[in-house]
Structures are given as structure tokens and as C-alpha cells.
XYZ file of C-alpha atoms in Angstrom:
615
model
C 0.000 0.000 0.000
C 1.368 3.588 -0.791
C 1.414 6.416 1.615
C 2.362 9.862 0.704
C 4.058 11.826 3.309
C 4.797 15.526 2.020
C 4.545 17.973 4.771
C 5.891 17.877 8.086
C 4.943 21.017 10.081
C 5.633 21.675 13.734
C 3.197 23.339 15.920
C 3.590 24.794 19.324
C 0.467 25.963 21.335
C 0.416 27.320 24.803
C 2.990 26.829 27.908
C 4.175 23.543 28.169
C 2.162 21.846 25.399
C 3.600 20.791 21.973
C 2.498 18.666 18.957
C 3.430 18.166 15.260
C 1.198 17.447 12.544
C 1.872 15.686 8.863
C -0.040 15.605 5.901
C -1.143 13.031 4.023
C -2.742 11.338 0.946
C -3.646 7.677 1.327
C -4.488 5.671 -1.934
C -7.992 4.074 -2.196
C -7.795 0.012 -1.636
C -11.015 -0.208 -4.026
C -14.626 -1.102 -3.762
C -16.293 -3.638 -1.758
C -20.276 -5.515 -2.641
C -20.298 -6.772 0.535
C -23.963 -8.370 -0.443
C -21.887 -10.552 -2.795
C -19.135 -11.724 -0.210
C -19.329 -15.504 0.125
C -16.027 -16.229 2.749
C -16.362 -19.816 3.679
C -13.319 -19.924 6.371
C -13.814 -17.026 8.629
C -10.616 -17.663 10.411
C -9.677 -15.722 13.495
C -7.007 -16.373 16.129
C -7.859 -15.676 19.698
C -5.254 -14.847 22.515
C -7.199 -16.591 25.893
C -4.285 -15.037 28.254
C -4.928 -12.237 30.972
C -2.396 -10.859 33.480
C -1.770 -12.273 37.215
C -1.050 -9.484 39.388
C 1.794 -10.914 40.596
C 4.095 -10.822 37.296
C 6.400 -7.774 36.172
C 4.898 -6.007 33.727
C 2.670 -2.785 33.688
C -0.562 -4.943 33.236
C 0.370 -6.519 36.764
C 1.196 -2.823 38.231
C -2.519 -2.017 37.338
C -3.607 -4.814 38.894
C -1.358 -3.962 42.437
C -2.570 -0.374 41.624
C -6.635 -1.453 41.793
C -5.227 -3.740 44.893
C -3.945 -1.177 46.826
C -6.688 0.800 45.982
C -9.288 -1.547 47.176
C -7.299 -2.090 50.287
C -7.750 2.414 51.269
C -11.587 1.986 49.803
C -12.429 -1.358 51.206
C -15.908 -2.856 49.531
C -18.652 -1.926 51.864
C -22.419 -3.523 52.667
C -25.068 -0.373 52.465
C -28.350 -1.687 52.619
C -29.894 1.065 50.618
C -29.035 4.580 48.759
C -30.701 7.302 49.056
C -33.705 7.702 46.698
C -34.024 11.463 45.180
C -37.811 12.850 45.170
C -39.273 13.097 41.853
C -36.880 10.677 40.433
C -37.681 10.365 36.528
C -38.428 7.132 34.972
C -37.972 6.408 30.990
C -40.989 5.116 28.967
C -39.973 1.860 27.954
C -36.823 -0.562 27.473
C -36.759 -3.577 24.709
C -34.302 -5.539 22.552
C -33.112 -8.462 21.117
C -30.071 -10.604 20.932
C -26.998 -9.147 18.729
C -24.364 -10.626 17.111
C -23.579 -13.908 17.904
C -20.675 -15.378 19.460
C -17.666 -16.289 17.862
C -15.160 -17.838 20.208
C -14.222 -13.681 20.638
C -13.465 -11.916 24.003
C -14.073 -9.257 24.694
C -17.186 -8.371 22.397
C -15.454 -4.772 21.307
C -19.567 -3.546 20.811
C -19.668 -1.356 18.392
C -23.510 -0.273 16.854
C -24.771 2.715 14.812
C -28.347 3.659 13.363
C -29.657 5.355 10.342
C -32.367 7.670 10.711
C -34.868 5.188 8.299
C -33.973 2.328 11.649
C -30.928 0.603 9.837
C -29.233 -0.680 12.395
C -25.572 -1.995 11.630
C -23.481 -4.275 15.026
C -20.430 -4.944 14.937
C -18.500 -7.056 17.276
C -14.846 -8.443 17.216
C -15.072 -9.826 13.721
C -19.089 -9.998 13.195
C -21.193 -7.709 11.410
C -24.747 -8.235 11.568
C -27.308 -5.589 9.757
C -30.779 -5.199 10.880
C -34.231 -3.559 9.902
C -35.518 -2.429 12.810
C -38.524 -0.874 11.469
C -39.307 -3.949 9.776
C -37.905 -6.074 12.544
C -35.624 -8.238 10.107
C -32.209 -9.702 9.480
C -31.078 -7.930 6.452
C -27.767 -9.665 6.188
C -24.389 -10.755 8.468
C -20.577 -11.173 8.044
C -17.715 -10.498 9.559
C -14.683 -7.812 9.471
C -12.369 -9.561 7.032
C -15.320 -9.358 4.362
C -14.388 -5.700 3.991
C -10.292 -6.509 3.322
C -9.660 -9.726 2.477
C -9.562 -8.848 -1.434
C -7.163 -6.635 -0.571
C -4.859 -9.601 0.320
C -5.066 -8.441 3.790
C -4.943 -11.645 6.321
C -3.451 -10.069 9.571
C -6.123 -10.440 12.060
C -8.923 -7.475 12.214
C -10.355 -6.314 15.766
C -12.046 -3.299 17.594
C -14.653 -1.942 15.537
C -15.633 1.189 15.663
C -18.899 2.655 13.795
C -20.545 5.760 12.927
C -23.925 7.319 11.460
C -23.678 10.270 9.808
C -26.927 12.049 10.276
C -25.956 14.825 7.506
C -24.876 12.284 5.058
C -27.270 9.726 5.529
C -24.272 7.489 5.593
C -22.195 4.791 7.571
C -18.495 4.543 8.342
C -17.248 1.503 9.674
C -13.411 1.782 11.318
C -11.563 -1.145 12.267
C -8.148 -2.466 13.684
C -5.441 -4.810 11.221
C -2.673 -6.456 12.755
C -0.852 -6.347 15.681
C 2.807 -5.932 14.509
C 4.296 -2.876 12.795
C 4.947 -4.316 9.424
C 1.315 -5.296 9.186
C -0.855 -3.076 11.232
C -3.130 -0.834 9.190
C -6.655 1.076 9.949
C -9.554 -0.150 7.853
C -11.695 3.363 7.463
C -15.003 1.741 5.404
C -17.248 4.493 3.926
C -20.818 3.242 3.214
C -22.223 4.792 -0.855
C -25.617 4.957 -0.025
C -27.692 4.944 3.657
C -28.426 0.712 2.882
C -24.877 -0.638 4.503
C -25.192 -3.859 2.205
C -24.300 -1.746 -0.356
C -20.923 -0.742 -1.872
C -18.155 0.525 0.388
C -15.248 2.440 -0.397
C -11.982 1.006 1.904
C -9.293 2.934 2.731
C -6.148 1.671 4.646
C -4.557 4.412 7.086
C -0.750 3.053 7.862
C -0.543 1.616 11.262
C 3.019 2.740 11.677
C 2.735 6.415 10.135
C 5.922 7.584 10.796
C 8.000 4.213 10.430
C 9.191 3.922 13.882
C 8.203 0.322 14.078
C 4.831 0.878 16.254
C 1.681 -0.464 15.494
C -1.719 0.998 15.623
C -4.097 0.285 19.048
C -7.270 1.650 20.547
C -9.306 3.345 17.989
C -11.954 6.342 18.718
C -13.825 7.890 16.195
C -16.321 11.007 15.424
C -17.590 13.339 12.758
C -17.482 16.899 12.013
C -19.814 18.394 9.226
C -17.170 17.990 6.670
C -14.412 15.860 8.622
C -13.814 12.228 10.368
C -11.252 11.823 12.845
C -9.858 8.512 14.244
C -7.360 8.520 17.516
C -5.069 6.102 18.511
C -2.328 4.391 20.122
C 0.988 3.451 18.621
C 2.663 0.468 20.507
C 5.810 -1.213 20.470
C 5.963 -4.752 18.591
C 5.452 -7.612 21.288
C 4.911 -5.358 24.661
C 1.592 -5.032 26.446
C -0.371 -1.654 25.761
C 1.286 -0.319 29.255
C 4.794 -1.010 28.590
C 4.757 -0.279 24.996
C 3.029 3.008 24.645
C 4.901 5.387 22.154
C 2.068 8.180 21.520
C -1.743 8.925 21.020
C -2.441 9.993 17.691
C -5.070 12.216 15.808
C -6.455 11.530 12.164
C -8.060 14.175 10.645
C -9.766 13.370 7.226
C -12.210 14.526 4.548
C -15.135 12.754 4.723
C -16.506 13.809 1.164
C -13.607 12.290 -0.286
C -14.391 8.646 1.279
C -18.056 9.051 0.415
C -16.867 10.109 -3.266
C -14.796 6.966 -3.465
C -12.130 9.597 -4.655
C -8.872 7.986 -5.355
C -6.956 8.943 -2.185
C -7.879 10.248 1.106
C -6.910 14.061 1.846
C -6.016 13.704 5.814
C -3.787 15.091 8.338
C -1.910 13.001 11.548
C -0.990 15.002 14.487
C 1.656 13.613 16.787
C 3.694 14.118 19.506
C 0.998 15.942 21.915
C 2.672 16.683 25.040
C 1.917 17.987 28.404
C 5.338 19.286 29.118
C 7.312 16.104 29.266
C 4.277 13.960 29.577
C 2.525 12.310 26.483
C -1.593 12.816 26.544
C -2.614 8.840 26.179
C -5.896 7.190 24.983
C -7.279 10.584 23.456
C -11.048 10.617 22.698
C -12.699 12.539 20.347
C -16.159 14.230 21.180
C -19.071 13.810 19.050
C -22.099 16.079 18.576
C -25.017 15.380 20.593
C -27.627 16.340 19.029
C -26.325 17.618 15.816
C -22.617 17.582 14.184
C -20.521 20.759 14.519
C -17.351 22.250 12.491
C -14.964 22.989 11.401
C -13.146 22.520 15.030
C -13.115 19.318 16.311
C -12.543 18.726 20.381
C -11.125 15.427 22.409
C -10.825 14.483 26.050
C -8.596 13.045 27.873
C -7.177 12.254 31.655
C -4.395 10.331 33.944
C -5.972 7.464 33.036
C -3.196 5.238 34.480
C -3.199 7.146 37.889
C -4.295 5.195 40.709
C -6.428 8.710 41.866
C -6.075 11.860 40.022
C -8.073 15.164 38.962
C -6.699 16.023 35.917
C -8.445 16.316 32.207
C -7.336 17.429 29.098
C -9.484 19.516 26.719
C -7.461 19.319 22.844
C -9.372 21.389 19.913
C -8.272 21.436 16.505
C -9.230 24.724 15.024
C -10.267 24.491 11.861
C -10.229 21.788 8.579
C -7.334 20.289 6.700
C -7.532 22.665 4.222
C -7.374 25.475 6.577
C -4.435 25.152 8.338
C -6.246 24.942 11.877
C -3.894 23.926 14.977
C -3.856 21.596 18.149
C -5.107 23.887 21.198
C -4.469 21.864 25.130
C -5.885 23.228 27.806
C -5.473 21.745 31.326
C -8.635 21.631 33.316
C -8.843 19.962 36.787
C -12.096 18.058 38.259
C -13.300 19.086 42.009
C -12.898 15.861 43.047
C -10.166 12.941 42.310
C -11.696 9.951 39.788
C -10.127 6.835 40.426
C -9.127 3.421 39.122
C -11.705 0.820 38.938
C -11.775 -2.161 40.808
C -13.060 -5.376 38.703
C -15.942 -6.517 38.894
C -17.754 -8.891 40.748
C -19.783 -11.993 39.930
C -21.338 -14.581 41.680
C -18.553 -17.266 40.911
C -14.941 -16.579 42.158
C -14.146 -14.801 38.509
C -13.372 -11.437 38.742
C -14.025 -9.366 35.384
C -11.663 -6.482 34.132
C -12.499 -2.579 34.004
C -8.714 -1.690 32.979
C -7.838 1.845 33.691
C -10.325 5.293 33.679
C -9.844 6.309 30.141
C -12.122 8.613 28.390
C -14.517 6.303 27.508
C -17.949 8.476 25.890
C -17.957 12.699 25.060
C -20.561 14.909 23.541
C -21.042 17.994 22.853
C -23.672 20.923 22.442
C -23.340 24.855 22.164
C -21.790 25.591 25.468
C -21.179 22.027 26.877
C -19.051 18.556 26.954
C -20.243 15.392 28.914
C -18.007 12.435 29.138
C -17.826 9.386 30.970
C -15.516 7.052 32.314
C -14.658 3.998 35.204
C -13.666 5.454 38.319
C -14.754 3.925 41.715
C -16.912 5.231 44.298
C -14.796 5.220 47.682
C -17.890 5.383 49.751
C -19.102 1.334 48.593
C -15.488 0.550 47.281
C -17.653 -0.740 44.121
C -16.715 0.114 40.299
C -19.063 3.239 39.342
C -19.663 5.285 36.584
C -17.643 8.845 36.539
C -20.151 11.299 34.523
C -18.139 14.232 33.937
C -19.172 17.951 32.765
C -17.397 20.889 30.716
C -19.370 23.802 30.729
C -18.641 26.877 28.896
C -15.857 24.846 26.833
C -15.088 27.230 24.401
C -14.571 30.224 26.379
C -13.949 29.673 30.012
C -14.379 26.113 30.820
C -15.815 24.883 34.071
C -15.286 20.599 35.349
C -18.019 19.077 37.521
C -18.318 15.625 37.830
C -21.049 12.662 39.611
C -20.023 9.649 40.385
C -22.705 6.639 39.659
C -22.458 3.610 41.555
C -24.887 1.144 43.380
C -24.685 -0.128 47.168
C -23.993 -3.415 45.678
C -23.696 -3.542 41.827
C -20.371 -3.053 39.873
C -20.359 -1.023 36.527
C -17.857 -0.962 33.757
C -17.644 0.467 30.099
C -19.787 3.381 30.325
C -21.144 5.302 26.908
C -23.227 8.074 26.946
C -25.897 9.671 24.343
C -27.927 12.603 24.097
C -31.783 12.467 24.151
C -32.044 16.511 24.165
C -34.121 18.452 21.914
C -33.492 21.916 22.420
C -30.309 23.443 22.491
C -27.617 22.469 24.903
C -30.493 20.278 27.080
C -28.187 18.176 29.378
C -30.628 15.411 28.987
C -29.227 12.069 28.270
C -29.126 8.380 28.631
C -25.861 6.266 30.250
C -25.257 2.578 29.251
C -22.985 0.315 30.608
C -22.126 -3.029 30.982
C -23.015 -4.151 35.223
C -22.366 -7.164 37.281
C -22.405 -8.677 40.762
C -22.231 -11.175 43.564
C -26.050 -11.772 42.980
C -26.410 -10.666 39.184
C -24.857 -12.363 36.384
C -23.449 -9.631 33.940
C -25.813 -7.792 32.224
C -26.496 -4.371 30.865
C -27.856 -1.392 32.441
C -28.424 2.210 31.991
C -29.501 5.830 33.913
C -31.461 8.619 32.515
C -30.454 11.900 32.790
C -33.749 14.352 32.479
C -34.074 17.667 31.259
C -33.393 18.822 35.298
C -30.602 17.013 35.310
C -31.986 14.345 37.803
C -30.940 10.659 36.889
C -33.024 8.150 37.563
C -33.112 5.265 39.200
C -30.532 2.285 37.475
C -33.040 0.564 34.511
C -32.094 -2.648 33.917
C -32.027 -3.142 29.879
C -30.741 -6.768 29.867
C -30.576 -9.265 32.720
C -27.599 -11.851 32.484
C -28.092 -15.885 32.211
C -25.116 -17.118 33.446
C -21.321 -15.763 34.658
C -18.609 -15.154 32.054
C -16.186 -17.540 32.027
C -13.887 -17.841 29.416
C -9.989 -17.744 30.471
C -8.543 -20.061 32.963
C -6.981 -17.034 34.767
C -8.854 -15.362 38.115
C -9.678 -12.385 35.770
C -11.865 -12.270 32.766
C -12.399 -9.423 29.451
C -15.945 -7.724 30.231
C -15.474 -4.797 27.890
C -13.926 -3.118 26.239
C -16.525 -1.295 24.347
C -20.238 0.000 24.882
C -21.891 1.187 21.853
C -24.843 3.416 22.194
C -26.586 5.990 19.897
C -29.212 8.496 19.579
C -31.462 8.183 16.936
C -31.534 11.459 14.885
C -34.926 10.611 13.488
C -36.561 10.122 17.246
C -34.413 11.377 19.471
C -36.404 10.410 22.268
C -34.955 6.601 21.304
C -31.839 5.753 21.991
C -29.888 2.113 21.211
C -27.481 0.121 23.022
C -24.776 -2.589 22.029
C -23.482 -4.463 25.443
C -21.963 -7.609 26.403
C -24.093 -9.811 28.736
C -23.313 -13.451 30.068
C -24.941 -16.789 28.733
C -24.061 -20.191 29.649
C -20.629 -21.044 27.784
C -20.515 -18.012 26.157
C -20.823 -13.945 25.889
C -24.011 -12.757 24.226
C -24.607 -8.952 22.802
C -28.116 -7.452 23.591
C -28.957 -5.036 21.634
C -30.966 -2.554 23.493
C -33.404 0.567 22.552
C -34.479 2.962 25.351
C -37.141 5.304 24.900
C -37.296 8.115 27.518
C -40.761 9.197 25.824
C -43.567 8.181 24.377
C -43.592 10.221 21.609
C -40.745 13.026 21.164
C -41.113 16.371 22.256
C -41.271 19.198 19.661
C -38.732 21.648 20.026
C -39.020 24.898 21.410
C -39.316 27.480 18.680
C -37.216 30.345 18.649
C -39.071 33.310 20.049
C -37.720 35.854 18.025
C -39.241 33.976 14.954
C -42.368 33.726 16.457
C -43.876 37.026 15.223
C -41.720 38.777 12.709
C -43.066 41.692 10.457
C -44.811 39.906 7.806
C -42.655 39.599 4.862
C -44.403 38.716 1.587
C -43.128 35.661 -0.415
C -40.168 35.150 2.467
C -39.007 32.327 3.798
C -36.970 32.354 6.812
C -35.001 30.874 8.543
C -32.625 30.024 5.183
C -30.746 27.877 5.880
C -33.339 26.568 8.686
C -32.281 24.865 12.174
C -35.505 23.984 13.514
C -38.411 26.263 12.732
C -39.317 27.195 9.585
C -41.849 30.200 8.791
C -42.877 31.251 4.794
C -44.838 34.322 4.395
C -47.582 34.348 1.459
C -50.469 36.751 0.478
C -53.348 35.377 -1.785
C -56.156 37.552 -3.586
C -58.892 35.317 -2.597
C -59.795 32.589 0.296
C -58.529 29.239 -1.905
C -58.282 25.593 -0.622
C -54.250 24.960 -0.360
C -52.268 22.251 -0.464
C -48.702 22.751 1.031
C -46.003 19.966 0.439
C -42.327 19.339 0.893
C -39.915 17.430 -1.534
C -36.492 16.697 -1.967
C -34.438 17.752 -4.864
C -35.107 14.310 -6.340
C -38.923 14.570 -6.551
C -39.515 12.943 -3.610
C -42.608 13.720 -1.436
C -41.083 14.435 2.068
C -44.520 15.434 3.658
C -47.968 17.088 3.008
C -47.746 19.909 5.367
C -51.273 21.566 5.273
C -54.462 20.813 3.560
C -57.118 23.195 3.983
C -58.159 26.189 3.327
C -56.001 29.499 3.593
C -58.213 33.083 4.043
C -57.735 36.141 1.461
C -54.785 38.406 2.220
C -51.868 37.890 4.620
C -50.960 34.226 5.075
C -47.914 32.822 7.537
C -46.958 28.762 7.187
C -44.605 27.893 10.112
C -43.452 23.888 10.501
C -40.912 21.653 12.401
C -37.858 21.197 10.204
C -36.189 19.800 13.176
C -35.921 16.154 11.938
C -35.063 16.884 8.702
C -31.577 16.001 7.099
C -28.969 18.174 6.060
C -29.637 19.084 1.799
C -31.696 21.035 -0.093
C -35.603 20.881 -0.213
C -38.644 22.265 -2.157
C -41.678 23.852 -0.593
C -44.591 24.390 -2.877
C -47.970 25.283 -2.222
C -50.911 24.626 -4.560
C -54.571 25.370 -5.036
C -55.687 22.055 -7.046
C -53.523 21.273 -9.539
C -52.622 25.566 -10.116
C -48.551 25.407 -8.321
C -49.161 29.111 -6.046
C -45.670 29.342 -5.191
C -42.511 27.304 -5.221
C -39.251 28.097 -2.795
C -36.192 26.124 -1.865
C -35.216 25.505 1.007
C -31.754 24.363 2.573
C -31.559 22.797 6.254
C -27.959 22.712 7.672
């Protein structure tokens, strides 16, 4: 594979912080039907090894780190935790069972859905595609399927995916290789909103800047015109402790991968540095209810610290073609997040949170929420840290609520947004729970409007303990996948691991914190303009959308909305409109980012006829 490496450019931004960034152009691999893929070996090779506590390397000093830990913050038995007043309670919880298993541990969940209920799962090395709105299997397959005609055979792991809301599109990233000579990043960008359709594959190089490191730990998220993917670069044969080199940032033209143009237009930025320290396991933030751009902002923490209040806040300021920069800012938490301690079940198996990376971030006009493991030193059990940024582009403020049950341990959290107006904190929390009495199993809180969480909702009970190495420890993780859905953003879906007898299952899980979604709140300075003959405005729209018309004569009207196609979006009104001054107002909330046509008619007689853009 060819990579083109032209500029190197050094960048400096504020006291103590450094990074470099590099441009490149990465060659299109080609074009994959994956309808037409018929693989009939499927082979995967699974490492069944986990750390004892008692060896040398950094995987054991976690381990001693979470023991010493739980020796200061001993478990504790509290019979019951407070219950808030007026706790709110979401409408209704269902699923079904995801991909299936595979011999693969952990599952690596990764999920996204379209906003016509196309819901695509991945898991380490299954992809399964459903209908959700028609409640059918549309097809399945696995990673490899997407680059093994591109005489790729190195083994392909943590999946990442995406729905682009403005696009009406997929992208699917995932992991080749574990070795510098062969690691690569599979970036998969779905032609058309049906994800059995063609796909155009690009492969990022592993080891960018040839310094014999491979590529770990992806995160992904999308700007309006942008993708970025972070990662880790590793040493060859050393654990993801003792080899770290670097987090990295990918920067990339979407349009391009859509396209299927022949190469890639991206950026890698390097070396970011606290001072002598290297930021590790960056995550980028994605929007919550909408996406944003051109800058593009990541988290991250001391992930590796046993206790520690420190985040990072990174922004890259503007797109490739702009020649934005890498801005740090240091930010410190009111209270110390900690290291997890692992979970427990009901058999002597212990199950692994790893460290208190950056886990989940979104973002809205004036805020960032995140989440991560910590541990709540009042039960000693593994809880949810649900972290807050507000004012984040101008002076930004840390608050942070710890999550945790008098008896449950939780691990992997995500987070999604279920707000409708602008920057509403509201939002739903999954993650993956277990216990001495529960078998693992998947959970979630609801954050209302008020910002009052509810009580834990259960979204799928476990069947059995997992139990898959021989070791005292076990993989739980490493990966919750959860997503609004655009379309009803009162629904939100969950990918999490759960246990079944001799195996790990994935439940796929929607929660619906409404019945039916609230409208938003319309702008009150459009509410009563001066009337403005023939106008329509907002253009481009947001949410509401008003259109000022006068007729000569009462007339029955009909008022409908198409896309640039021809297609009939929606009959807005059908009735009759009085003689003179005449306002149409409407919800464009829901609609996707393009072009539209409004036109009102009197039978078959076309009135008027405007365009209409939504951003």
C-alpha cells in the first residue's frame, strides 16, 4: 500500500504543550459488494491469556494499583441509597439478541443507526445488519469481508462505527494487525444509507511515521465535513502499558471517502505533550444532538493514575484545508476519579475494568459530557464517573457525579444525548453491570431535562457468569456502543456484552425516555416577525421554519415538501387558507442536512414554489 508523506509542520500551542502534525494522501484500496461476499473460512485467532497481578509487567502494576486501591476503599455492605424525590423514569426498554458469538473476548460492541432504523453491530469480527422498522435480518458477516480482497490476512479487531446524520451514511473503522509491518486502519465508507451496499476502503498506515509501532485503541467522530480517528501506537510484542509510544489524531475529509475519490486528503498530528508527559488514549467528542465544524474537540485524563483530577481539553481549530492547529488546555475536576476495581460476579471470577480512560464525550453549544470507570470510595464498588465541561469554548468549568450502586459493579460506560433543544443536558448512560447476585448484564440511567438521573433501569438481565480464560480475571469490555437516533431522538440504542451459559451474548438494546418526542421549542424571536411577503426564513433553517404568502382570494391549499429528487417528504397543510396575509410555520427539526422544495398549490394551479436548505 502507498502512503504519501509531504509535509511535516511543527506546531507549538500554549505553555508547556507541543504537537506536530503531517499531511497526508492515502491511496484508495477499491470497492467492496459486501452483499456478494461468500467467505467460507472465517478464520480468526484468539489470545485466551490475561495478566496475574503478581508478574512484572505494567498490566500486573494495574492490577497492584486497583489492589492497593481496594485495600484504602475497602468494599462496603449499604443496605440502601438514598432515593431522590421526583426521580424520573424512561418510557420503555426492549431488545433483542446481537451478534452472535464467535469464540471472541471481549465483544469490542460497536452499533450505529440510520435515521430510516438501519441498524448496523459490529463485534470483534461480526457484522450483523438489521431492519428495525421492519424487525428483520437484512444480512451478516464479519470484518475480514471488507479486506480480504485486498490480500489483507493479519487479524482485524475493535470496531468502531458511525452514522452520519448529515450524510445519511455509515463509516465503519476497524483495527489490522498487531505488529508494525502489518498493522493498518480499515476506514469503510458506506455509498448509499443501505450498509449492504458498496463501500469504499481505505487503509490508514498503522506505523505512520516508520518507527516500528503499530496501531491500538481506535476512537472515532464526525465533524460536518471531517472524520477523525485517535489512537495508540505500541511497540511490537509489549503489552499496551509497557509499549506506549504516543496517542495519535487523524483528521480526514469525509466527502472524499463518500466520493470513493482515489486517495484520502487527511492530516496526523503527533507528539501531543503535556510538558514532558505524552496525553494517552485521546477521545474525540461527538455532537449530541447535531454535528458541529470545522473545530473538532477530544478528552482526555491520567488514566493510568491510581487517583487523580486532571483532564485534558485538545481542539483542533479548523479543517485540513485550513491550516487549523492543536489547542491543550489543562482543566482539573473538584474531586479525584479513580481506578476501577473489577468486577464482581457470583462465581470466584473477577471481570476487568482496565484503567479510567475517556470512555464516551458529547457535545452541544456551550457544553461537553463524558464518561468514564472510576470507583466510588464510599461502597469501594466500580461506578460510573459522569463528567461535565461547561462553557468549553470560552472559560471552561469541570463538575463531575459519580454513579455507583450499594452493591452492583459497573464498567464500560457510553453516553448519548436524548435533548431536543439546544444544549439540554438530557441524556441516557449505558454500561455493561455485574455482581455477587447478578450475572453480567447491561444497564443504563437517565439523565432528564433537570438534570436528575433516575433510578438504574435494567435493559438486559444476564443468564449465566462469564467464564472464558482459565486465569482469576476475565475481558468484560472493552466497548459499549450506544446511539441516539436522529430521526426520534427520544430513542436511543445500546450494544453491550451480557453473560450466557458457555458463552458472551450482545443485547442489543433501545431505550425510549418518551412516548412520543417532544417538539422543540421554537425560537421566540421567529415567532412574530413583520410579515414579509413571499419570504421564507429561517434560510438555511435549524428547527423552525416560517414562509410568508399573500393570496387575492380565500382558496383551498395544499402545502407539500420534496427533496431535490422529486420525492414527497410530507404534506404539510391541507385546507383552506383566508384572502390576504398568510404565515406557514413547521418543524424542520428532523429533517436532514440538503436542499428541499416547498410548494404550495390550489388544485392542480402550483401558487408558489421556494427552496429551502436545512444545515
Amino acid at each position: 500500500m502507498k502512503y504519501i508523506l509531504p509535509v511535516l509542520l511543527l506546531l507549538i500551542s500554549g505553555i508547556g504543550f507541543s504537537q506536530t502534525s503531517h499531511q497526508f494522501q492515502v491511496i484508495k484500496s477499491g470497492v467492496v459488494d459486501f452483499k456478494a461476499i461468500n467467505n467460507t473460512w472465517y478464520a480468526s485467532v484468539q489470545n485466551m491469556e490475561m495478566p496475574s497481578p503478581e508478574g512484572s509487567s505494567d498490566k500486573a502494576k494495574l492490577l497492584r494499583l486497583k489492589r492497593d486501591l481496594e485495600l484504602k476503599y475497602p468494599r462496603k455492605k449499604i443496605s440502601k441509597l438514598e432515593t431522590k424525590a421526583s426521580t424520573p423514569e424512561v418510557f420503555d426498554i426492549s431488545g433483542f439478541e446481537g451478534n452472535a458469538y464467535n469464540n471472541r473476548v471481549p465483544n469490542d460492541n460497536a452499533m450505529a443507526i440510520s435515521d430510516a432504523g438501519i441498524l448496523m453491530s459490529c463485534t470483534n469480527n461480526r457484522v450483523v445488519i438489521y431492519d428495525t422498522e421492519a424487525d428483520t435480518l437484512m444480512d451478516t458477516g464479519f470484518l475480514q469481508d471488507f479486506v480480504m480482497q485486498f490480500n489483507v490476512t493479519a487479524s482485524r479487531y475493535d470496531p468502531k462505527m458511525i452514522y452520519d446524520q448529515n450524510e445519511d451514511k455509515f463509516i465503519l473503522t476497524f483495527l489490522v494487525g498487531t505488529h508494525h509491518v502489518n498493522s493498518k486502519i480499515a476506514v469503510c465508507f458506506s455509498t448509499s444509507n443501505n450498509p449492504i451496499d458498496d463501500w469504499n476502503v481505505y487503509l490508514l498506515p498503522g506505523d505512520p511515521l516508520l518507527t516500528d509501532h503499530w496501531t491500538d485503541y481506535p476512537a472515532i467522530a464526525l465533524s460536518e465535513d471531517e472524520f477523525f480517528v485517535t489512537g495508540n501506537l505500541l511497540a511490537d510484542n509489549q503489552s499496551w502499558q509497557t509499549g506506549f509510544n504516543q496517542s495519535i489524531i487523524w483528521q480526514i475529509d469525509k466527502h472524499s471517502g463518500y466520493g470513493g475519490n482515489v486517495s484520502l486528503t487527511s492530516q496526523l498530528w503527533t507528539d501531543i505533550y503535556d510538558d514532558s508527559i505524552k496525553v494517552r488514549n485521546i477521545h474525540p467528542v461527538r455532537g449530541a444532538r447535531k454535528l458541529y465544524g470545522p473545530n473538532q474537540y477530544f478528552l482526555s485524563n491520567k488514566n493510568f493514575s491510581a487517583e487523580s483530577d486532571t483532564v485534558y481539553l485538545l481542539e483542533i481549530t479548523n479543517k485540513i484545508s485550513s491550516s487549523g492547529q492543536l489547542n491543550q488546555t489543562l482543566l482539573s475536576t473538584p474531586d479525584h476519579y479513580f481506578l476501577s476495581p473489577s468486577g464482581r460476579q457470583s462465581i470466584a471470577k473477577l471481570l476487568a475494568t482496565n484503567d479510567s480512560r475517556m470512555l464516551g464525550a458529547i457535545r452541544d453549544d456551550s457544553w461537553i459530557q463524558y464518561v468514564h470507570n472510576s470507583m466510588d470510595t464510599t461502597t469501594g464498588n466500580a461506578a460510573v464517573y459522569h463528567g461535565t465541561i461547561d462553557n468549553f469554548e470560552s472559560t471552561p468549568l469541570v463538575s463531575g457525579v459519580i454513579l455507583s450502586d450499594s452493591i452492583k459493579d459497573y464498567g464500560y460506560p457510553n453516553i448519548a444525548s436524548t435533548g431536543i433543544d439546544p444544549d439540554e443536558k438530557e441524556c441516557v448512560i449505558g454500561f455493561n453491570y455485574t455482581s455477587p447476585l447478578d450475572s453480567a448484564g447491561v444497564g443504563c440511567y437517565y439523565m432528564d431535562t433537570n438534570e436528575v438521573y433516575s433510578d438504574f433501569n435494567l435493559i438486559k438481565l444476564g443468564e449465566a457468569p462469564i467464564n472464558t480464560f482459565v486465569d482469576s480475571l476475565d475481558r468484560w469490555g472493552d466497548y459499549f456502543a450506544i446511539q441516539r437516533q436522529y430521526s426520534s431522538p427520544c430513542n436511543v440504542w445500546t450494544a453491550g456484552m451480557y453473560g450466557k451459559t458457555g458463552e458472551n451474548g450482545t443485547w442489543i438494546g433501545r431505550v425510549a425516555v418518551e412516548e412520543a418526542c417532544r417538539i422543540p421549542t421554537p425560537i421566540e424571536d421567529s415567532l412574530n416577525p413583520a410579515f414579509n411577503n413571499g419570504a421564507i426564513f429561517p434560510n438555511p433553517l435549524v428547527d423552525w421554519v416560517t414562509f410568508d404568502f399573500e393570496l387575492d382570494e380565500s382558496l383551498f391549499i395544499k402545502v407539500e415538501l420534496f427533496d431535490t429528487k422529486g420525492g414527497l417528504i410530507k404534506v404539510l397543510y391541507e385546507d383552506v387558507a383566508l384572502q390576504g396575509e398568510n404565515r406557514l410555520t413547521f418543524n424542520g427539526f428532523y429533517l436532514n442536512q440538503g436542499m428541499y422544495i416547498l410548494r404550495i398549490l390550489n388544485n392542480d394551479k402550483v401558487l408558489f414554489t421556494e427552496k429551502l436548505v436545512k444545515q
